[in-house]
XYZ file of C-alpha atoms in Angstrom:
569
model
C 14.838 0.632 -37.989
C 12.617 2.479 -35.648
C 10.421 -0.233 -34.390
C 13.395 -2.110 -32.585
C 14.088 1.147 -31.168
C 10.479 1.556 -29.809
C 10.864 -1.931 -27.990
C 13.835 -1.082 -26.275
C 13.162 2.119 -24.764
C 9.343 0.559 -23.760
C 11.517 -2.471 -22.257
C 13.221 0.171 -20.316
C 10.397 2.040 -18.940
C 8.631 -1.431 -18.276
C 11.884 -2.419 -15.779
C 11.559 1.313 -14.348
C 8.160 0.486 -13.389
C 8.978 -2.814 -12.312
C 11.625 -1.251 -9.681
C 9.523 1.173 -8.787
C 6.951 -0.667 -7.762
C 8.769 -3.107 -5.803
C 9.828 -0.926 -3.632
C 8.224 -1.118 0.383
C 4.648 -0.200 0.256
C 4.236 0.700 3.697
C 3.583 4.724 4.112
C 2.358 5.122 7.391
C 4.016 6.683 10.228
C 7.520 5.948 10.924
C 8.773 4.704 14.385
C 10.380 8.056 16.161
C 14.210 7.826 15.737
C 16.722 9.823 17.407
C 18.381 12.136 15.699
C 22.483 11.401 14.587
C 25.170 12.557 16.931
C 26.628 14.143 13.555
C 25.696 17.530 12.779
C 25.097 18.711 9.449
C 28.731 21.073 9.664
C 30.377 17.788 10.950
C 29.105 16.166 7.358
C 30.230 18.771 5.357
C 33.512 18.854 6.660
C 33.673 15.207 6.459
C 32.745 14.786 3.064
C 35.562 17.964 2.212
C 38.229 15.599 3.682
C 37.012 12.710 1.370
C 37.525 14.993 -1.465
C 40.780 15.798 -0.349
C 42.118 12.487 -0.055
C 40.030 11.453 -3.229
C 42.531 14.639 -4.928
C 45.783 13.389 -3.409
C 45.109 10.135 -4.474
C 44.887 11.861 -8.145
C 47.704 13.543 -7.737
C 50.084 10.842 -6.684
C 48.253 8.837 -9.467
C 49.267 11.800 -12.206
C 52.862 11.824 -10.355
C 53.624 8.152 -10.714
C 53.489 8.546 -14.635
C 54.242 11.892 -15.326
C 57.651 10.720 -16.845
C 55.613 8.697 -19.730
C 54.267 12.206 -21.268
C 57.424 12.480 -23.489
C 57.378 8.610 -24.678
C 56.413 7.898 -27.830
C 54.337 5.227 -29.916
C 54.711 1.279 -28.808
C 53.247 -1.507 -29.541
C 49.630 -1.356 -31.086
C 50.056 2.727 -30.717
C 50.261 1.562 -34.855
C 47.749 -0.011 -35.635
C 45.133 1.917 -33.896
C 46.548 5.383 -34.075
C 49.806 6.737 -35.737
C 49.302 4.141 -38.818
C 45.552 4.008 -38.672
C 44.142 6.087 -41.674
C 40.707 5.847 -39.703
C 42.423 7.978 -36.724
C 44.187 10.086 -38.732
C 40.715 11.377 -40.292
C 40.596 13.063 -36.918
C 36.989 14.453 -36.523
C 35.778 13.304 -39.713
C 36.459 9.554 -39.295
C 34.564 9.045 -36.054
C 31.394 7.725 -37.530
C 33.452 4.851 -39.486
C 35.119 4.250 -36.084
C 31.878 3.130 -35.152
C 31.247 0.902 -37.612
C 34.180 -0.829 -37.797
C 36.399 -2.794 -35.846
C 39.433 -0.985 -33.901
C 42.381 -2.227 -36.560
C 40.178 -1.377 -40.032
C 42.142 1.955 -40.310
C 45.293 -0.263 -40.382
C 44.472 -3.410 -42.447
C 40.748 -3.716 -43.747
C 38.938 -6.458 -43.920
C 37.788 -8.837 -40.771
C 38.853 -7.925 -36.762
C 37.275 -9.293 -33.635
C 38.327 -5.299 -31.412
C 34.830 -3.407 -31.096
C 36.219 -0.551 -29.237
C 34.451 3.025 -30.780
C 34.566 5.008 -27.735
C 38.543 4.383 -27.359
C 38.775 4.703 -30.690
C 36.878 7.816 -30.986
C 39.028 9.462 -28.269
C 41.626 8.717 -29.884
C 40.125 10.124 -33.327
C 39.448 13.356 -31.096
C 43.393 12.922 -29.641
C 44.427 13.239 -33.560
C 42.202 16.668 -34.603
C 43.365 18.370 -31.252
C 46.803 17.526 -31.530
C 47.887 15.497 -34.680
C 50.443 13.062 -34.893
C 51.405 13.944 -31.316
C 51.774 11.045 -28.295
C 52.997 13.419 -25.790
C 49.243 14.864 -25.560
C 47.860 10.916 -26.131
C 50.095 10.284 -23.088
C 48.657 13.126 -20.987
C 45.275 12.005 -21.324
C 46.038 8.542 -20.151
C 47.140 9.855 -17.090
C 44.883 12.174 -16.339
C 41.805 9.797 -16.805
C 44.206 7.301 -15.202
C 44.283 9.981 -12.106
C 40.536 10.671 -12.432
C 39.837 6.971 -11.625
C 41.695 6.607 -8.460
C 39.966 9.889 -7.306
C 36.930 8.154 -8.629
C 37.121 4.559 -6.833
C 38.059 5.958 -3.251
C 34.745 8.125 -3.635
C 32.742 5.013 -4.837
C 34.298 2.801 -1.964
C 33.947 5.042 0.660
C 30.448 5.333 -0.180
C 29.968 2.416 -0.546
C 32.014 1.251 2.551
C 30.594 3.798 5.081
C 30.009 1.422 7.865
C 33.779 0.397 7.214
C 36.909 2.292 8.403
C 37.933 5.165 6.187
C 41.307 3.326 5.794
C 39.709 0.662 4.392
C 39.127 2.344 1.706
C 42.032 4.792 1.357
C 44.829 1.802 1.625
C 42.790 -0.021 -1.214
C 42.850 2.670 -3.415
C 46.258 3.839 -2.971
C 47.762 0.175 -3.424
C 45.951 0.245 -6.493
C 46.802 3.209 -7.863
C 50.868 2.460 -7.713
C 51.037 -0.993 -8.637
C 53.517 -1.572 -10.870
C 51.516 -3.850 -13.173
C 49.476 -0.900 -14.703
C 52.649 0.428 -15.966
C 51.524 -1.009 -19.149
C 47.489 0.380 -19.421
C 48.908 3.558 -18.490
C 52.091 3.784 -20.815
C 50.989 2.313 -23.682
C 48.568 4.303 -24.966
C 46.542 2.108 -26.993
C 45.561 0.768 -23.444
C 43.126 3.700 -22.750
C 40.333 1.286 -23.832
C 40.971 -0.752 -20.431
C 41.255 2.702 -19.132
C 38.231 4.087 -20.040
C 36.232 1.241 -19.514
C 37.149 0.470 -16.192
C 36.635 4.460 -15.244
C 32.881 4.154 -16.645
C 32.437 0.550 -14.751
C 33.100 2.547 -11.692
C 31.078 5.476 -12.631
C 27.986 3.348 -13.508
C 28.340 1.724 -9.704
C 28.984 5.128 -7.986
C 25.482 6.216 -9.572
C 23.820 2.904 -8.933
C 24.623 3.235 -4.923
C 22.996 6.616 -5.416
C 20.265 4.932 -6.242
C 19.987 2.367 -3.774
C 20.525 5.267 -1.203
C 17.835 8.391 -2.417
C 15.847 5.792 -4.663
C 15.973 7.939 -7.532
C 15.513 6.948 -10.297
C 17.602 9.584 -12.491
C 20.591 7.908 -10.806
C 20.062 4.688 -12.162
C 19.371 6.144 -15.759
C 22.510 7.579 -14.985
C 24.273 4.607 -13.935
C 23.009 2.904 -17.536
C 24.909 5.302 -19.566
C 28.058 4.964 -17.855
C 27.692 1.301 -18.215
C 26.815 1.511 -21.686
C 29.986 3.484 -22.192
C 31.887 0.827 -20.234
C 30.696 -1.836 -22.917
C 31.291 0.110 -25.773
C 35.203 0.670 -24.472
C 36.083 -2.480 -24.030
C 34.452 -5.791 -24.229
C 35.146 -7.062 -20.932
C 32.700 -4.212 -19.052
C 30.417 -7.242 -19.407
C 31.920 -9.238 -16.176
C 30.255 -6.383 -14.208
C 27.115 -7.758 -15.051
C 28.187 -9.851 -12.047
C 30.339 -7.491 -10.451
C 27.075 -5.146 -9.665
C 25.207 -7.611 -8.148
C 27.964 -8.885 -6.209
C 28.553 -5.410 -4.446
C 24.801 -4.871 -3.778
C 24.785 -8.678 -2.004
C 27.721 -7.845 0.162
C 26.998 -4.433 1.541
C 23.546 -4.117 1.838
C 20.421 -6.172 2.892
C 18.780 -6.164 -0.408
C 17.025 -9.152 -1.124
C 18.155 -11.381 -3.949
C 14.953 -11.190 -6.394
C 15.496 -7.108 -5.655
C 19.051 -8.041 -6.935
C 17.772 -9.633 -9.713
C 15.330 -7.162 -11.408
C 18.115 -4.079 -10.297
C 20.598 -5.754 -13.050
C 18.116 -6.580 -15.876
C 18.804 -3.359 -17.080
C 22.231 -3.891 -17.208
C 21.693 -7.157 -19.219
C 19.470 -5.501 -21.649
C 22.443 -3.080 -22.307
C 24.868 -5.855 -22.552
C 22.210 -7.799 -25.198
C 22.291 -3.948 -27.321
C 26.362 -4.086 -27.538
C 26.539 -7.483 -28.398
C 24.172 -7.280 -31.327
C 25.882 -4.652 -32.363
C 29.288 -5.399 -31.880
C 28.059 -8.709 -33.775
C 26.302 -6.782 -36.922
C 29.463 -4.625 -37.040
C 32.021 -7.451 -36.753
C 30.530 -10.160 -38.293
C 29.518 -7.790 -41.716
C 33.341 -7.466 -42.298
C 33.596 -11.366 -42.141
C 35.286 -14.005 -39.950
C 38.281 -13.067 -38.471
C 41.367 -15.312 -38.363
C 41.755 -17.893 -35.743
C 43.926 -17.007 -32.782
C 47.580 -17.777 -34.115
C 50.134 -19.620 -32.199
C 52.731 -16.607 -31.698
C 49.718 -14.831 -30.553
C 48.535 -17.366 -27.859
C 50.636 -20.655 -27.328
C 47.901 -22.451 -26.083
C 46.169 -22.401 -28.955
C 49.083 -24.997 -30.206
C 47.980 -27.241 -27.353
C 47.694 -30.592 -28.910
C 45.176 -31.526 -25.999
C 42.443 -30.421 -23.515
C 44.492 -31.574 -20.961
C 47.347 -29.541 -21.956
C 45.939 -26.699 -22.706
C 44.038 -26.549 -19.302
C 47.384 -26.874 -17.799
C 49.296 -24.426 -19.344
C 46.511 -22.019 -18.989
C 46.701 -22.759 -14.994
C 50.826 -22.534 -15.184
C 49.260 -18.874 -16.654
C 46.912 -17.854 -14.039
C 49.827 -18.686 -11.436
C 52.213 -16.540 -13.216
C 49.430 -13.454 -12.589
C 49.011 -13.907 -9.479
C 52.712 -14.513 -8.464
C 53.266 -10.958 -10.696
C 50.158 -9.334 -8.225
C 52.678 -10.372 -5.364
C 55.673 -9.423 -6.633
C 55.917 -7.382 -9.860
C 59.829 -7.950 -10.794
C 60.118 -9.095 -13.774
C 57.616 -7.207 -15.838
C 56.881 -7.879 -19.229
C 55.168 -6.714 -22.200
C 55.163 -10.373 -24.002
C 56.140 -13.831 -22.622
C 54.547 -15.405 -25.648
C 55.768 -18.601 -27.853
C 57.921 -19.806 -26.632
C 58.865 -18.009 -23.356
C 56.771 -20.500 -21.656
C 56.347 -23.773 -23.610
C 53.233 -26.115 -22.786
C 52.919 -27.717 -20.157
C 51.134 -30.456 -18.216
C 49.516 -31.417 -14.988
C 52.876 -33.092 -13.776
C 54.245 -29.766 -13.780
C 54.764 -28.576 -9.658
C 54.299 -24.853 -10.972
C 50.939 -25.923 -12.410
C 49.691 -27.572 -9.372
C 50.556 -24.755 -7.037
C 48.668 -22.674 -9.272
C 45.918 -25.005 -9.178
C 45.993 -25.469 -5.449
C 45.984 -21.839 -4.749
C 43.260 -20.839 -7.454
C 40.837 -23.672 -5.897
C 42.062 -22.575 -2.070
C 40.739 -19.035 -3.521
C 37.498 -20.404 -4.909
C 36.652 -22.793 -1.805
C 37.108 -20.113 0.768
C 35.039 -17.432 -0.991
C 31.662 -19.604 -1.431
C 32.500 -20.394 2.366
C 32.711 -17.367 3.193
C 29.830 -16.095 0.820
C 27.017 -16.289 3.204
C 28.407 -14.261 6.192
C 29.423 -11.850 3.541
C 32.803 -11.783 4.279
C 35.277 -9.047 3.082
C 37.732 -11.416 1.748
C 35.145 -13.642 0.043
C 34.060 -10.653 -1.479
C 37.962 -9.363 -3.228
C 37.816 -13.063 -4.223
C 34.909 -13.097 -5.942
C 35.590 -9.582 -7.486
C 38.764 -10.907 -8.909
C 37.849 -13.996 -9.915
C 34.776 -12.441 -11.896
C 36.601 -9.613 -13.659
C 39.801 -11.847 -14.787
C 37.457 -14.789 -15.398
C 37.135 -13.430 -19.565
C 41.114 -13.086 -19.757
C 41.418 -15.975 -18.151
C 41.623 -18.629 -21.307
C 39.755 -20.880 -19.127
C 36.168 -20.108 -20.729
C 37.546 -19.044 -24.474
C 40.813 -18.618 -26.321
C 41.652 -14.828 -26.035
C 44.230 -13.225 -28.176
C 46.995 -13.220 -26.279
C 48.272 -15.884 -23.620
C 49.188 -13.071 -21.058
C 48.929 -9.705 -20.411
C 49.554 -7.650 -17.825
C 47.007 -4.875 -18.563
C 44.601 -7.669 -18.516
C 44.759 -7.253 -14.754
C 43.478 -3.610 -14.578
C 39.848 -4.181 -13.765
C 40.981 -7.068 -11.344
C 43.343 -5.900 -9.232
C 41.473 -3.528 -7.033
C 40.707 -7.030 -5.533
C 44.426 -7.811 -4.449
C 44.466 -4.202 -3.014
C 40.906 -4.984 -1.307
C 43.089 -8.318 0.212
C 46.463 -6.293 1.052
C 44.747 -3.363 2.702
C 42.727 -5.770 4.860
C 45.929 -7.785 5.709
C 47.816 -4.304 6.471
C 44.982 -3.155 8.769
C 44.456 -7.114 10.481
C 48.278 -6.407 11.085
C 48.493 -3.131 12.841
C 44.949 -3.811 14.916
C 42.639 -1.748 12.759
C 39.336 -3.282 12.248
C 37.974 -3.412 8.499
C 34.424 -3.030 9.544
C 34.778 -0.437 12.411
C 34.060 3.488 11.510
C 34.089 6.809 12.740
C 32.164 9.259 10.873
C 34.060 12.089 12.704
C 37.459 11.002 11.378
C 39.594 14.004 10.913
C 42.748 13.696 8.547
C 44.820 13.591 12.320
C 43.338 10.455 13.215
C 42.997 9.025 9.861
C 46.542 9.301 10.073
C 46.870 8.880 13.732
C 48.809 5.120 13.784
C 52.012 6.019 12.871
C 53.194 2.322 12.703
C 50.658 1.048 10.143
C 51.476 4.462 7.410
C 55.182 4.022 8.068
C 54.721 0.414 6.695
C 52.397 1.396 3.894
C 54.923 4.445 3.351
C 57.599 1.794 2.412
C 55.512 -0.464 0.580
C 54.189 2.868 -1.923
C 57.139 3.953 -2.163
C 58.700 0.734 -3.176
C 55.615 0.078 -5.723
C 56.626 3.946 -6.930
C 59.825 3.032 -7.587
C 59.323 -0.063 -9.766
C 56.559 1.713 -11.828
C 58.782 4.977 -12.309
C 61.450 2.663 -13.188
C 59.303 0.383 -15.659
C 57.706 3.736 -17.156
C 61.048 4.408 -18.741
C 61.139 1.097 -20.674
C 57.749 2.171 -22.914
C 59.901 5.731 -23.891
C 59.843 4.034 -27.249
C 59.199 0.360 -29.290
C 63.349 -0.076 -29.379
C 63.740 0.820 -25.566
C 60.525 -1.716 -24.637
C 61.816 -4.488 -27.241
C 65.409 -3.947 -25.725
C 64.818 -4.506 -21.840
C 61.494 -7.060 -22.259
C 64.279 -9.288 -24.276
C 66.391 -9.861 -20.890
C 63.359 -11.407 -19.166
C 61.351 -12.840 -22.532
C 64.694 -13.979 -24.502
C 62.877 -16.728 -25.750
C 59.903 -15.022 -27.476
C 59.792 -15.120 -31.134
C 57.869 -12.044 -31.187
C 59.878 -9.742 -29.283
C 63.005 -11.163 -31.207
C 61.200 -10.233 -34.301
C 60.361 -6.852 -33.541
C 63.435 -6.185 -31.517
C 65.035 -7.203 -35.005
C 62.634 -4.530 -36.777
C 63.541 -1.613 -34.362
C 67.380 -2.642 -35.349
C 66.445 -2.399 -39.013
C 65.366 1.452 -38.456
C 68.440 2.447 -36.467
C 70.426 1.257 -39.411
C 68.209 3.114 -42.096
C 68.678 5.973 -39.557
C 72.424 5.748 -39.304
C 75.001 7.659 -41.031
C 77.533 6.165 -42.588
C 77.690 3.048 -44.270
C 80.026 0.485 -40.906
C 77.018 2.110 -38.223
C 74.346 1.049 -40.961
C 76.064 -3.025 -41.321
C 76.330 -3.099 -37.551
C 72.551 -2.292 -37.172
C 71.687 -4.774 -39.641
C 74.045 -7.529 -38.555
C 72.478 -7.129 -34.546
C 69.210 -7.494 -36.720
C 69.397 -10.531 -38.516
C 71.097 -12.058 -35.580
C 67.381 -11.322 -33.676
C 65.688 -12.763 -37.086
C 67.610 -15.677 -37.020
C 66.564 -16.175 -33.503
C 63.026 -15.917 -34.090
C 62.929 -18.508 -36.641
C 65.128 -20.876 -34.599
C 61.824 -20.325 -31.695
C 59.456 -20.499 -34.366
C 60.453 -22.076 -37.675
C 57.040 -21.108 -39.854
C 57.550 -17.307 -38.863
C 57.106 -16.076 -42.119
C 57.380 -12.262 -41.455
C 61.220 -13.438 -39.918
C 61.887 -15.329 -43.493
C 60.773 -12.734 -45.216
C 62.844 -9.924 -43.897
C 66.128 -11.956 -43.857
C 65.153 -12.307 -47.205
C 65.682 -8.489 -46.941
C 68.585 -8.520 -44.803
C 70.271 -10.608 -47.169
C 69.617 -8.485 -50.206
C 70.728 -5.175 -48.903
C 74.426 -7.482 -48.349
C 73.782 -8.080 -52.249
C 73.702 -11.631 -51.529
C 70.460 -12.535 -53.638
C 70.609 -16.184 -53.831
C 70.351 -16.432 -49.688
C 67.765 -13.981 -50.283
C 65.950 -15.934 -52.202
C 66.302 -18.580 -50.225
C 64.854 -17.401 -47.716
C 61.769 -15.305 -49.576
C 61.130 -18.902 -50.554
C 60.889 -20.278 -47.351
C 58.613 -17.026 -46.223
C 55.825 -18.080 -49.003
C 56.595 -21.504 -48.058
C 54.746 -20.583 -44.612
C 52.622 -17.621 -46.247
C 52.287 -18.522 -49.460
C 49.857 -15.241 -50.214
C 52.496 -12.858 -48.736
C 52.556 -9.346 -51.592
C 55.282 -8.312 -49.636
C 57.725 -10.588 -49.807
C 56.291 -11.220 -54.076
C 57.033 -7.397 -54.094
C 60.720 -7.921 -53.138
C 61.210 -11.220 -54.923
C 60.378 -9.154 -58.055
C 62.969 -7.058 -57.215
C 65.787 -10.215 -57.883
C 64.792 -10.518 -61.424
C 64.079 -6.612 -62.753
């Protein structure tokens, strides 16, 4: 066990030295320059007004979803915390979070989730403040507030030579986009969270490096990665999202460029052995099932590709306009598809516009080229173009992507209102970053229309029966959210009173059961809780009738053997 060890940290020290000395050998004297018009006061006071902005921006982050810190558990809030014996160890169960894939606490045996730092938060979450989501809640805003404060710092840093609002408008489209209402509401989502903070953090350190050529700051910048990759599998599209930054915005060379991100690789190589070891000990997990993923009941390449296009146009229609949102528009909101489809070749026509004017645009570095290619690369592993993910779509998938579309929009908003991208002024002052009263008016309506719709969609994740409720008027057709609509119903009749309350709950129930199986006719989970349903009216031979046609789907189903048992004792 050590020697591995050994080789790594000499491979590290060997790309240290490596980067070190590629550096510029020249030492002699330096060409006289003249001195900056900005004094060393004017620098300090402009890098208090960057923190200032960088805390409003937190602020009106921790605003937007302050009304989610009384919401309960959702979704996979189950599996990985409230019902997860692992989690509920609290302190003591962190080291099996770490081997072991994020749903063992909740059904042991094979899972394809590494997430231990998530999962160890959420461990820690559960010893602070047990069994309680209002605190959960809290922290996903606050680290949700943390990384706006933390990308305008990066990107104005990063951005210098670009106006300040460049960076500002970015940040703050980002920040109030509807479509994180689900990372930040649902807590499980802290893994996209987390990572995405520690993405950020790992570039923030590596421009400090490329700046005072330091080298603590890129040891620095490692660790935040390697927290990124342990969060959340995806950190591992930065591999090219580093790069891509150093390319655009500065005049690094591209074998510099390539021995700067070897470390990053090597990092990526660590988690995916061990992710691998970890996972692949517990055995293979099951393939991706249709209810899941409808594409994986494509019958074709050709349809598949297709309906995963019909898909990607559906994201970026929802970047544009976020009304509907939805927490599942699985099987069979949106059936299959094929290339004759018009939807599916607008999507196709505006991903490949996308794609043809950023490698255009790629050599004059070009700011839109750049969004572009950030998007493209951090959406590419959700994308179920290059592998079958578990879900067909997901709007938290967009998280790490959609600083992109608020790259594009800011740069529109300033094109608009005759404020040039690349133009700066060092001596900005908040009364001239705030000077063009036309251009904030217009963002003023556009954040405060974005406000609205997030405030407004925070209140449908108060609990599973509120989501399940209001995600049914825009998914009606998802045999999922029927199910589990139908499940919610089930507890508000076990929760009811008096005996008419309890047969109205359970009549609104199997009507949603019913449902499901008319979507989805081998949803065994539906059969089997008819089968329920149909017990509880004393009716046992419809019961059985339908805890048949359960096993006939599932035929290993305890459950449902359980409550046939129950017919015959």
């Amino acid at each position: 066990m050590v020697c591995p060890k050994i080789k790594v940290v000499n491979c590290f020290f060997l790309i240290v030295n490596c980067l070190m000395t590629a550096r510029k050998s020249k030492k002699g004297k330096r060409p006289s320059r003249k001195k900056p018009v900005t004094t060393a006061p004017t620098r300090r006071r402009n890098e208090r007004y960057l923190y200032l902005l960088a805390g409003a921006i937190a602020l009106f982050g921790f605003l937007l979803y302050a009304n989610t810190l009384t919401h309960g558990y959702v979704l996979d809030d189950f599996s990985q915390i409230k019902e997860n014996f692992v989690t509920r160890q609290g302190w003591e169960g962190i080291g099996t979070q770490w081997k072991t894939h994020a749903r063992y606490g909740y059904r042991p045996g094979p899972g394809e989730l590494y997430r231990p730092v998530p999962m160890t938060l959420f461990s820690l979450e559960w010893e602070v403040a047990p069994d309680n989501p209002s605190f959960a809640h809290f922290i996903n805003v606050l680290l949700y507030a943390l990384t706006g404060a933390v990308l305008f710092v990066t990107l104005a840093r990063i951005w210098k030579k670009y106006n300040i609002l460049f960076p500002l408008l970015t940040t703050l489209f980002f920040m109030a986009h509807p479509v994180h209402t689900e990372v930040v509401a649902n807590i499980k989502s802290l893994d996209e969270i987390v990572m995405f903070l520690m993405a950020i953090l790992a570039l923030r350190f590596l421009w400090q490096y490329l700046e005072k050529e330091k080298i603590k700051w890129l040891v620095v910048s490692w660790v935040f990665y390697a927290v990124a990759l342990f969060s959340k599998e995806s950190a591992i599209t930065f591999l090219a999202t580093f790069p891509l930054f150093v390319y655009f915005f500065t005049q690094k060379k591209p074998a510099y460029i390539f021995r700067l991100v070897i470390p990053y690789v090597v990092l990526a190589g660590v988690f995916v052995f061990v992710r691998s070891r970890v996972v692949g000990a517990l055995g293979a997990p099951a393939p991706v099932s249709v209810l899941d993923n409808f594409l994986a009941g494509a019958q074709d390449p050709a349809t598949r590709l297709a309906s995963a296009f019909l898909i990607l146009g559906k994201y970026l229609w929802v970047l544009i306009f976020p009304h509907p949102l939805g927490s599942d528009f699985g099987y069979n909101q949106i059936p299959l598809t094929g290339f004759s489809d018009w939807r599916v070749l607008l999507s196709v026509a505006a991903w490949t516009g996308m794609g043809v004017y950023a490698v255009l645009k790629l050599k004059s570095k070009n700011i839109l080229s750049f969004a572009i290619l950030f998007f493209i690369i951090n959406f590419s592993i959700s994308s179920n173009l290059l592998i079958t993910i578990g879900t067909s779509y997901g709007e938290r998938l967009l998280y790490a992507a959609s600083p992109a579309f608020a790259m594009a929009l800011a740069c529109f908003i300033l094109k608009i209102f005759n404020e040039k991208e690349n133009t700066t002024n060092r001596n900005d002052t908040l009364s001239t970053i705030f000077k063009n009263k036309k251009l904030w008016s217009t963002v003023a309506v556009m954040l405060a229309l974005y406000s609205i719709k997030t405030i407004d969609r925070n209140a449908d994740w108060a609990t599973s029966f509120t989501l399940y409720q209001e995600d049914l008027k825009v998914a009606p057709n998802s045999a999922k959210l029927n199910f589990h609509y139908g499940l919610e119903l089930v507890k508000k009749g076990n929760e009811a009173k008096n005996e008419a309350d309890k047969k109205q709950w359970y009549e609104k129930a199997k009507k949603h059961f019913f449902k499901a199986t008319e979507i989805f006719p081998q949803y065994a989970d539906a059969w089997g809780q008819l089968g329920l349903a149909f017990y509880r009216d004393k009716n046992f031979e419809k019961a059985l009738e339908y805890y048949n046609l359960a096993l006939k789907y599932r035929p290993r189903f305890p459950l449902v053997h359980s409550n046939m048992g129950t017919l015959y004792s």
